[in-house]
CSV table of C-alpha atoms and ligand atoms in Angstrom, one decimal:
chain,number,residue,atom,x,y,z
A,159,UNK,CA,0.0,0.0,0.0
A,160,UNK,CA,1.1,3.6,-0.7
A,161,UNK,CA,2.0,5.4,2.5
A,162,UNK,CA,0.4,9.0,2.5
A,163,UNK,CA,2.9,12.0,2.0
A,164,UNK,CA,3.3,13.9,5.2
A,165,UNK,CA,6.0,17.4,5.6
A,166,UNK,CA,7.8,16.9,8.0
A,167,UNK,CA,9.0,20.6,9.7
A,168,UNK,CA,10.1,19.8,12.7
A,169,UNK,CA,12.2,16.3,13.7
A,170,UNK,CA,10.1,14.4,16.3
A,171,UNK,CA,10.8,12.0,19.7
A,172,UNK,CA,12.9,9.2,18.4
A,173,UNK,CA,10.0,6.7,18.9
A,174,UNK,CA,7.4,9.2,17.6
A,175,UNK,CA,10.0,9.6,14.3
A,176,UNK,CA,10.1,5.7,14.0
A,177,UNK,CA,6.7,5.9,13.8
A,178,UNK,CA,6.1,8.3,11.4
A,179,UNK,CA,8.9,7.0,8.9
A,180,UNK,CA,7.3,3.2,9.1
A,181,UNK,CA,4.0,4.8,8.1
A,182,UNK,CA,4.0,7.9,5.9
A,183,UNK,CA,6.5,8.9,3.2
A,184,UNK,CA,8.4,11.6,5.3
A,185,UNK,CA,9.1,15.1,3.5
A,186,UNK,CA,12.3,16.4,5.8
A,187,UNK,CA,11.5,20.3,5.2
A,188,UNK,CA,13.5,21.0,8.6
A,189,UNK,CA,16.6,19.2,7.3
A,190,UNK,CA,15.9,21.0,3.4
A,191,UNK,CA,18.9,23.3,2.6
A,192,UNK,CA,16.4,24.5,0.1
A,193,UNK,CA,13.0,25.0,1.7
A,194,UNK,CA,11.2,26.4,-1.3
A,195,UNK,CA,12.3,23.5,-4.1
A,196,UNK,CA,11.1,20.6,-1.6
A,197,UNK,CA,7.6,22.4,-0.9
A,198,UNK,CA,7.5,23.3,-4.5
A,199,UNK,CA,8.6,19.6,-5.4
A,200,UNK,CA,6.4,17.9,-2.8
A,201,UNK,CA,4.0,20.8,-1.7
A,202,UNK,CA,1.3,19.3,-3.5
A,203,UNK,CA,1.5,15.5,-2.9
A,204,UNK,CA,1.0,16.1,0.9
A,205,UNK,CA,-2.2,16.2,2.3
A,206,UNK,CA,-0.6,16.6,6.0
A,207,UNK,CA,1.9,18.7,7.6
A,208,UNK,CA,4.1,17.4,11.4
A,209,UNK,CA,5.1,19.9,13.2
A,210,UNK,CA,5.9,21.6,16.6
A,211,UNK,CA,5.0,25.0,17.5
A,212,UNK,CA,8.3,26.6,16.8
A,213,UNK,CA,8.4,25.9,13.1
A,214,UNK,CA,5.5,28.1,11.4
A,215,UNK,CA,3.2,27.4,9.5
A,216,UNK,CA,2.8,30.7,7.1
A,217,UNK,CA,0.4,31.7,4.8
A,218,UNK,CA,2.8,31.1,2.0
A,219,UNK,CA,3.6,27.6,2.8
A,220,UNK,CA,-0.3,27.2,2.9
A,221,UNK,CA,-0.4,28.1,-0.5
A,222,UNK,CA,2.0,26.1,-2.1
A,223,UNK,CA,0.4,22.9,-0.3
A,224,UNK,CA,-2.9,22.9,-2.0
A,225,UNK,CA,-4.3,19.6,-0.7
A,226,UNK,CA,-2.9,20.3,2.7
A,227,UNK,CA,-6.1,19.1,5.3
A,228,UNK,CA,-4.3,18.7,8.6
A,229,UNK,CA,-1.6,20.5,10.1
A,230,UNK,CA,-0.5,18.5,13.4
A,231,UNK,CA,1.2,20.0,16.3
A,232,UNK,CA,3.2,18.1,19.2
A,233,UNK,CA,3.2,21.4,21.0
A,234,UNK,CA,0.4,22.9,22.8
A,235,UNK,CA,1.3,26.3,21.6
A,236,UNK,CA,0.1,27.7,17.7
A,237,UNK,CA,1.0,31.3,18.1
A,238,UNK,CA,3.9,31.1,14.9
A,239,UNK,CA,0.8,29.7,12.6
A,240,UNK,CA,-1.1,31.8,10.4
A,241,UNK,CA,-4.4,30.0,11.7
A,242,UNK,CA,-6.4,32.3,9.6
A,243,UNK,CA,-5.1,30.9,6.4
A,244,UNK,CA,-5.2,27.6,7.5
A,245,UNK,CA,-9.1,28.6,8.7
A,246,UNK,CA,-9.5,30.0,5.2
A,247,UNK,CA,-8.5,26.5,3.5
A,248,UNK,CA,-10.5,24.4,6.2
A,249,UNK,CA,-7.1,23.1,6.6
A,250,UNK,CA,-7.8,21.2,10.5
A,251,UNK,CA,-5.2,21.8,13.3
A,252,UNK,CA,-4.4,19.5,16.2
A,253,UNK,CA,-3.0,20.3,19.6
A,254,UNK,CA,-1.1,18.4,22.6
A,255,UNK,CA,-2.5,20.6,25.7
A,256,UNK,CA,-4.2,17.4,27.1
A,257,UNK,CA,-0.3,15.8,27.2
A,258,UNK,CA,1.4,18.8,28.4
A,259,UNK,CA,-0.8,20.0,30.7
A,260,UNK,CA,0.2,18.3,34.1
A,261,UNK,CA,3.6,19.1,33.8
A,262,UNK,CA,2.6,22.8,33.0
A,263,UNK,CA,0.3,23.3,36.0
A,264,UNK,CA,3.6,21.5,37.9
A,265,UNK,CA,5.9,24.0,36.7
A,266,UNK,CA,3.5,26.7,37.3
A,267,UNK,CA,3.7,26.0,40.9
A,268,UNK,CA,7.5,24.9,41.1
A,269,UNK,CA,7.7,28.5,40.0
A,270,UNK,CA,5.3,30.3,42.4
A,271,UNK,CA,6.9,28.2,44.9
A,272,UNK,CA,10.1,29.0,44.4
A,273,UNK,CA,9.6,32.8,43.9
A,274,UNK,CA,7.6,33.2,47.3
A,275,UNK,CA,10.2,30.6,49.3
A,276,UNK,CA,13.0,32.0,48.1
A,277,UNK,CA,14.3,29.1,46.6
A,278,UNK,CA,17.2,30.2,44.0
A,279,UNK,CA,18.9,33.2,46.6
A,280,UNK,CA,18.3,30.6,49.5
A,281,UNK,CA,20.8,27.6,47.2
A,282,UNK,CA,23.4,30.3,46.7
A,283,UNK,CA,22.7,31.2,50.1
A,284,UNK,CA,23.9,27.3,51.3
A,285,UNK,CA,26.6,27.4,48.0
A,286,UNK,CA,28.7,30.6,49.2
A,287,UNK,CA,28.8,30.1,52.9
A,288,UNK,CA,26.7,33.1,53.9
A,289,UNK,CA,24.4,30.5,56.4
A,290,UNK,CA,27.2,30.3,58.4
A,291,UNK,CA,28.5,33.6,57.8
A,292,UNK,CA,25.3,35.9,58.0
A,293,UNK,CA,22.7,33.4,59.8
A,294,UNK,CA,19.1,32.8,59.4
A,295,UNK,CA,17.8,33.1,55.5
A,296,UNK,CA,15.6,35.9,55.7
A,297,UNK,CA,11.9,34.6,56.5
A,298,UNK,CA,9.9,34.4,52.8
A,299,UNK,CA,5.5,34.6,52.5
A,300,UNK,CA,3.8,31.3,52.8
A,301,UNK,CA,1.1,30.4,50.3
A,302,UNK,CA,-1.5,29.1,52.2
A,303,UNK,CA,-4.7,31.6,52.6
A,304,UNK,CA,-3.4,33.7,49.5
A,305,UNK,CA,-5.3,34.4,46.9
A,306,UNK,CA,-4.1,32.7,43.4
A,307,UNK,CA,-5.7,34.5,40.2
A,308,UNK,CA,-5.0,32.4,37.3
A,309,UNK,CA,-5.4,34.0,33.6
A,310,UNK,CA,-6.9,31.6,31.2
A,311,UNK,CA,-8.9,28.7,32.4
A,312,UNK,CA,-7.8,25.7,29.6
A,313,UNK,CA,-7.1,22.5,30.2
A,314,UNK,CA,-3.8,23.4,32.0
A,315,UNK,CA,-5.6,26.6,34.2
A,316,UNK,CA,-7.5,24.2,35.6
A,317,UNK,CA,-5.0,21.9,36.3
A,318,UNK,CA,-3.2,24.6,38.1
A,319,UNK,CA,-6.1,25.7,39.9
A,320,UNK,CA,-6.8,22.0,41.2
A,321,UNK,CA,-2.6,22.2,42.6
A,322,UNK,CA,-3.5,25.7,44.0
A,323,UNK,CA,-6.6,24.8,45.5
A,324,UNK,CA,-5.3,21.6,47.3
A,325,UNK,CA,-2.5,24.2,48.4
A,326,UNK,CA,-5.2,25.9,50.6
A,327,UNK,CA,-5.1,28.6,48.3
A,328,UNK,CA,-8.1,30.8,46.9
A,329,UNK,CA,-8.6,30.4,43.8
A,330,UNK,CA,-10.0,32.9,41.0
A,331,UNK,CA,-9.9,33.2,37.7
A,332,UNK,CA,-10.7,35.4,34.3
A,333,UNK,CA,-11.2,33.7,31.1
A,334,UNK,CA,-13.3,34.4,28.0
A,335,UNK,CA,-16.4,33.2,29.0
A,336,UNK,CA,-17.2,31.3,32.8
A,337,UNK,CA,-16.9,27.9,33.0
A,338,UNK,CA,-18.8,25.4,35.0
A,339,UNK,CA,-15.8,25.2,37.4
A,340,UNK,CA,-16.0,25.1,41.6
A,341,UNK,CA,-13.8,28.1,41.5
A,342,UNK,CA,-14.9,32.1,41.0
A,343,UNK,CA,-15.0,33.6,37.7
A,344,UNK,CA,-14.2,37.7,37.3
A,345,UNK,CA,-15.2,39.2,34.4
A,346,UNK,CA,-12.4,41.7,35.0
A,347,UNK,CA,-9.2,41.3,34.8
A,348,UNK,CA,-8.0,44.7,36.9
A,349,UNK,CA,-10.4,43.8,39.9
A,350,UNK,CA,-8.9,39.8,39.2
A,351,UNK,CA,-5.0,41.1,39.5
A,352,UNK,CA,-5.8,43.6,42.4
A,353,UNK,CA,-8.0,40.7,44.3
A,354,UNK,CA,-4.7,38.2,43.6
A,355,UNK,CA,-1.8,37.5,45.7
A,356,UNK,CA,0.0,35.3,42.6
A,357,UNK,CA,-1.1,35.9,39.3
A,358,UNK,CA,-0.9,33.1,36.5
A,359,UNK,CA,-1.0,33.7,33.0
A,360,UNK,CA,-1.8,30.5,31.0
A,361,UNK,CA,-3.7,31.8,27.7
A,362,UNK,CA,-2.7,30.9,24.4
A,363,UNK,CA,-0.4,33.3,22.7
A,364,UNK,CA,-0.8,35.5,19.4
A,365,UNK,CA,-2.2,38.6,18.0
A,366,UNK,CA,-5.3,38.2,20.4
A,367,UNK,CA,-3.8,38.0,23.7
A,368,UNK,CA,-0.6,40.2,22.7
A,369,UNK,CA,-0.2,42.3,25.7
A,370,UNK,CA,-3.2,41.3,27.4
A,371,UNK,CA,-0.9,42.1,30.9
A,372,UNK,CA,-0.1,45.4,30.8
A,373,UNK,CA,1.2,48.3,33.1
A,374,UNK,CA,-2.7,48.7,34.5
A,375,UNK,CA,-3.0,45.0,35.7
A,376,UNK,CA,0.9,45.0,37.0
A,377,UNK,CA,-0.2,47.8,39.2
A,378,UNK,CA,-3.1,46.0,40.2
A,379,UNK,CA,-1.1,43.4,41.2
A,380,UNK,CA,1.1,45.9,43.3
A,381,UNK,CA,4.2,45.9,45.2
A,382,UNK,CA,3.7,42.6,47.3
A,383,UNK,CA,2.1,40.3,44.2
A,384,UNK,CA,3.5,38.1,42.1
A,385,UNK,CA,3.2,37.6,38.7
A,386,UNK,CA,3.9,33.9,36.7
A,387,UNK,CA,3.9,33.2,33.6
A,388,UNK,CA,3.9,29.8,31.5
A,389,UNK,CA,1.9,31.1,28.6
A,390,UNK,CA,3.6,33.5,25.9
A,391,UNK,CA,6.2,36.1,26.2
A,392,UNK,CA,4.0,37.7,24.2
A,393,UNK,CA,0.9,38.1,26.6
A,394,UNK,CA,2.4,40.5,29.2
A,395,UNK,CA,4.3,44.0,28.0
A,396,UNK,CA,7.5,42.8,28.5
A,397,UNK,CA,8.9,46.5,28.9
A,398,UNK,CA,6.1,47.5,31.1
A,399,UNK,CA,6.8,44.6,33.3
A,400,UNK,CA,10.5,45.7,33.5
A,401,UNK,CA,9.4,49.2,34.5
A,402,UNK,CA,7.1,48.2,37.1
A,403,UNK,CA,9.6,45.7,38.7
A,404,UNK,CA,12.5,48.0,39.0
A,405,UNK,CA,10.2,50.7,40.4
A,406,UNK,CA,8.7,48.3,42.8
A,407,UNK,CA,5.5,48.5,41.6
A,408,UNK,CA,5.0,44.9,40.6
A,409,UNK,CA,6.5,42.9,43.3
A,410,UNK,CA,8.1,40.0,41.9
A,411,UNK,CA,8.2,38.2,38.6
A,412,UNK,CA,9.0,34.0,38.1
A,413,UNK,CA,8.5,33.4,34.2
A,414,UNK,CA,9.1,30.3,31.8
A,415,UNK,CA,8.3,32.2,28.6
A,416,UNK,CA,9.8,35.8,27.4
A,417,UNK,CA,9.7,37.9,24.3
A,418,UNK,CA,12.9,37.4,23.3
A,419,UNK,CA,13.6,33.6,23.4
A,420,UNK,CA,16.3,32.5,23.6
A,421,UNK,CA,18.0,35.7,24.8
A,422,UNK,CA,15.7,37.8,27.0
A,423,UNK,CA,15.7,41.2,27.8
A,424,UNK,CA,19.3,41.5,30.1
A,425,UNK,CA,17.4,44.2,31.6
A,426,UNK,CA,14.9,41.7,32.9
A,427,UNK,CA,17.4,38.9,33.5
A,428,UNK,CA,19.5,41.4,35.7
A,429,UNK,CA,16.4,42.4,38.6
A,430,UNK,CA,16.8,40.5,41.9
A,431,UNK,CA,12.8,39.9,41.8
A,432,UNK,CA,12.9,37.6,38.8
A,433,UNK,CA,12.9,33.8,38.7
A,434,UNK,CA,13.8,32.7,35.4
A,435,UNK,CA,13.2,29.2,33.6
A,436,UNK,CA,14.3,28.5,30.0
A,437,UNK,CA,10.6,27.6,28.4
A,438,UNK,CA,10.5,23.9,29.8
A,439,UNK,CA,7.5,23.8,31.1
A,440,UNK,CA,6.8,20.9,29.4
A,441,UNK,CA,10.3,19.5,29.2
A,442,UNK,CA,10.4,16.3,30.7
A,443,UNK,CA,11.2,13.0,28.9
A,444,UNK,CA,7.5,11.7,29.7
A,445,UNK,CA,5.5,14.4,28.8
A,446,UNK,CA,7.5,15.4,25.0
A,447,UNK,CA,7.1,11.5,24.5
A,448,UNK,CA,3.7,12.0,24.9
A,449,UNK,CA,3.3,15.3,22.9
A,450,UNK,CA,5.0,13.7,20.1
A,451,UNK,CA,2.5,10.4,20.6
A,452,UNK,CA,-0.3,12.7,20.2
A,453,UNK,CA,0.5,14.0,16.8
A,454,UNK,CA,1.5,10.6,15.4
A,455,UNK,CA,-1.6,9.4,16.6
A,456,UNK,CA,-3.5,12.4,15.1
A,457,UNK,CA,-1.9,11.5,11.7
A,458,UNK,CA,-3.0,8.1,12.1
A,459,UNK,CA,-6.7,8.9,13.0
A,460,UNK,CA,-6.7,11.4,9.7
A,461,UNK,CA,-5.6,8.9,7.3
A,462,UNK,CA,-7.7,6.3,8.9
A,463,UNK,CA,-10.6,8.9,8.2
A,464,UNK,CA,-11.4,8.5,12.5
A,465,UNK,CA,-11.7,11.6,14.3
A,466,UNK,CA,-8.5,13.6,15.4
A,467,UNK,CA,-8.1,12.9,18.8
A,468,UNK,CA,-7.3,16.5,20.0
A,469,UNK,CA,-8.5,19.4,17.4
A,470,UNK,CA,-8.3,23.0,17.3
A,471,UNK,CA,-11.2,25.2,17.1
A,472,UNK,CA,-10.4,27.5,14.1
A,473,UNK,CA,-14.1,28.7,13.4
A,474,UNK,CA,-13.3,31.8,15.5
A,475,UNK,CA,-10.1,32.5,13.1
A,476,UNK,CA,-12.4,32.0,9.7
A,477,UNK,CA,-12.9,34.7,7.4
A,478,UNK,CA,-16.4,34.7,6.1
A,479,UNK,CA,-16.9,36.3,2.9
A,480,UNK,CA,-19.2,39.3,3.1
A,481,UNK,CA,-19.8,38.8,6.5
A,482,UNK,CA,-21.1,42.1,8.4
B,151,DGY,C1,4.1,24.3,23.9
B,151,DGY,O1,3.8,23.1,23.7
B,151,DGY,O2,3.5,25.2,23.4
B,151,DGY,C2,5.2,24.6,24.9
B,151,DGY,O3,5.2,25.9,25.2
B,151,DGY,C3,6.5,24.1,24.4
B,151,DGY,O4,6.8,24.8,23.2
């Protein structure tokens, strides 16, 4: 039997890679030293596209792929996609927040942990000597009884809200609409931030949520709160966030995701009040396994003609000729 063409843009798990070559005819764009004469060669044999969400997907390559119907993701994250185009084309999109997501929430809260206890100036604290030196680390702020806002309630805000919850913290949050969740909804996300102790920011990235935390919800957020992120560098005004941290209006910052990846802002890498983690939220051997399961298994279920396991909702992203 023929095996289905498939582009390949981004290299895969080993045992997700074994997969794919055993069952489709492999295009190896990401390995291409020419990157327009293999789409133009093989654009329009390939009815799928494998991917991760740091290889995009543009409007162009759309184009030259005219029987493109699936475009599937091992990363949670689509923000480098031109969804719009691939909405335009009914082209479907599939996802890996359901594999991801526990390891997310996890490092969500390894992060608000270690910002409120101090945990990277207490290890070089034990490391030079200055326990013995100086005494007693200074005492940090305990979690329990806080209030934890969380930004985006997804598969992975809830899972954080279920870690904060169990924490004995309060938990809020502000997403598009309310959900049918055992936690508080608000509408606003000023009265959310000022109401928060620890902020979390865990909406999807792109042009719709680009600086969705800016200087008016840092400040709502004030001098004692803290704010997380394991979204986007793209969802809070980096600069804004800068300013408020150096002028003590935003207390304290602990961040897996930045604008500039992978060289941050040295403005924001140099404050005291950050804790900084290279965008591995989701880097554990498990959990990428499983990511890169998901989009074999998404291929498979295509070209089996079964449902996709774990689609996108692009209707939002459609443009519907002469709609008013
Ligand atoms: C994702 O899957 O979107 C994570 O941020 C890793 O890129």
């Amino acid at each position: 039997m023929t095996k289905p063409d498939v582009m390949l843009l981004a290299s895969q798990r080993p045992n997700a890679m074994a997969q794919l070559e055993a069952n489709f005819t492999l295009h190896r764009w990401d390995l291409a030293e020419d990157k327009a004469a293999i789409l133009a060669e093989h654009g329009a044999t390939c009815t799928a596209i494998a991917t991760h969400g740091h290889a995009p997907v543009d409007r162009a390559m759309v184009a030259a792929m005219p029987n493109l119907k699936l475009v599937s993701c091992s990363s949670a994250g689509f923000d480098t996609f031109d969804v719009t185009a691939l909405a335009e084309r009914g082209v479907a999109l599939t996802n890996t927040s359901s594999a991801l997501c526990d390891d997310v929430a996890d490092t969500a809260i390894m992060l608000l942990l270690g910002a409120r206890r101090g945990l990277v100036p207490g290890d070089a604290y034990v490391r030079s000597g200055s326990w013995g030196r100086e005494g007693m680390f200074p005492l940090q702020r305990s979690l329990k009884g806080r209030t934890l806002g969380i930004v985006g309630m997804g598969t992975i805000g809830q899972a954080i809200a279920h870690r904060g919850a169990a924490m004995g913290q309060t938990v809020r949050y502000w997403n598009r609409r309310p959900k049918d969740l055992p936690w508080a909804f608000e509408p606003d996300l000023i009265t959310l931030a000022r109401d928060s102790d620890n902020l979390v920011v865990i909406v999807a990235g792109g042009e719709g949520t680009r600086n969705l935390i800016d200087a008016s919800v840092m400040d709502a957020l004030g001098p004692d709160g803290l704010l997380i992120n394991v979204a986007r560098g793209s969802v809070i005004d980096e600069p804004a966030m800068i300013a408020a941290l150096s002028e003590g209006r935003l207390g304290a910052a602990a961040l897996d995701v930045f604008e500039n990846e992978p060289n941050p802002d040295p403005r924001l890498t140099a404050l005291p009040n950050v804790t900084l983690y290279p965008h591995h939220a989701s880097g554990t051997v498990e959990t990428r396994d499983a990511m890169a399961q998901l989009l074999v298994d998404n291929l498979g279920a295509f070209f089996a003609g079964q449902p996709l396991l774990s689609p996108v909702d692009l209707s939002a992203y459609a443009v519907r000729p002469n709609a008013t």
